[in-house]
């Protein structure tokens, strides 16, 4: 959609915020996500940047710093692992431009209103006050905010760009393989597809004494996944 809306491809940078691995080396995100983001950016000739939190990925932050799983009211996973890291890229890009005036930055995200009540309330475009400074103005833009899911898939099909195979496995969202904000069905399906990762989260749940979701433990999710016929 950005290709259709923006005619300055050399000014577009795709940023993927990598969430790291567990202590045993399992990727927190769906395997191949970063490589796919790189491939998609290359398809359109966009610059590609990948970020990682210097103090550790999501699993390490959870285990040694936060000591409890994120939740809808406390989405530190997004703020610390994604938003903060993305702003660092913006800072670096603005420095590269070396303008004699404040830079104008359009920060584009693929959030849609249909995904949640919280996302439905988000404005299509707004100034990111926390990320704006004397050197730059950042505006957050949601170009497909009003799209239905069918429109998304129609656009993907028309574009010819590959998508992640987790969707073909039945996942309805692509974020962390085991996301605290995911539906029960997605979590059960993910636990079936990635049982080793689910087991590591279950062990961490016991270690921290904190449940994965307020109304659902990882142990419950694993039990439900094991009960589903192959």
JSON list of C-alpha atoms in Angstrom, two decimals, residues 62 67-70 204-212:
[
{"chain": "A", "resi": 62, "resn": "UNK", "atom": "CA", "xyz": [10.65, -11.11, 31.06]},
{"chain": "A", "resi": 67, "resn": "UNK", "atom": "CA", "xyz": [9.38, -10.85, 36.24]},
{"chain": "A", "resi": 68, "resn": "UNK", "atom": "CA", "xyz": [5.81, -11.03, 34.96]},
{"chain": "A", "resi": 69, "resn": "UNK", "atom": "CA", "xyz": [4.18, -11.52, 31.58]},
{"chain": "A", "resi": 70, "resn": "UNK", "atom": "CA", "xyz": [2.95, -8.49, 29.66]},
{"chain": "A", "resi": 204, "resn": "UNK", "atom": "CA", "xyz": [9.20, -19.84, 33.03]},
{"chain": "A", "resi": 205, "resn": "UNK", "atom": "CA", "xyz": [5.64, -19.46, 34.26]},
{"chain": "A", "resi": 206, "resn": "UNK", "atom": "CA", "xyz": [6.46, -21.77, 37.18]},
{"chain": "A", "resi": 207, "resn": "UNK", "atom": "CA", "xyz": [9.77, -20.04, 37.84]},
{"chain": "A", "resi": 208, "resn": "UNK", "atom": "CA", "xyz": [8.19, -16.58, 38.02]},
{"chain": "A", "resi": 209, "resn": "UNK", "atom": "CA", "xyz": [5.03, -17.67, 39.78]},
{"chain": "A", "resi": 210, "resn": "UNK", "atom": "CA", "xyz": [3.08, -15.58, 37.29]},
{"chain": "A", "resi": 211, "resn": "UNK", "atom": "CA", "xyz": [0.44, -16.86, 34.88]},
{"chain": "A", "resi": 212, "resn": "UNK", "atom": "CA", "xyz": [0.79, -16.34, 31.12]}
]
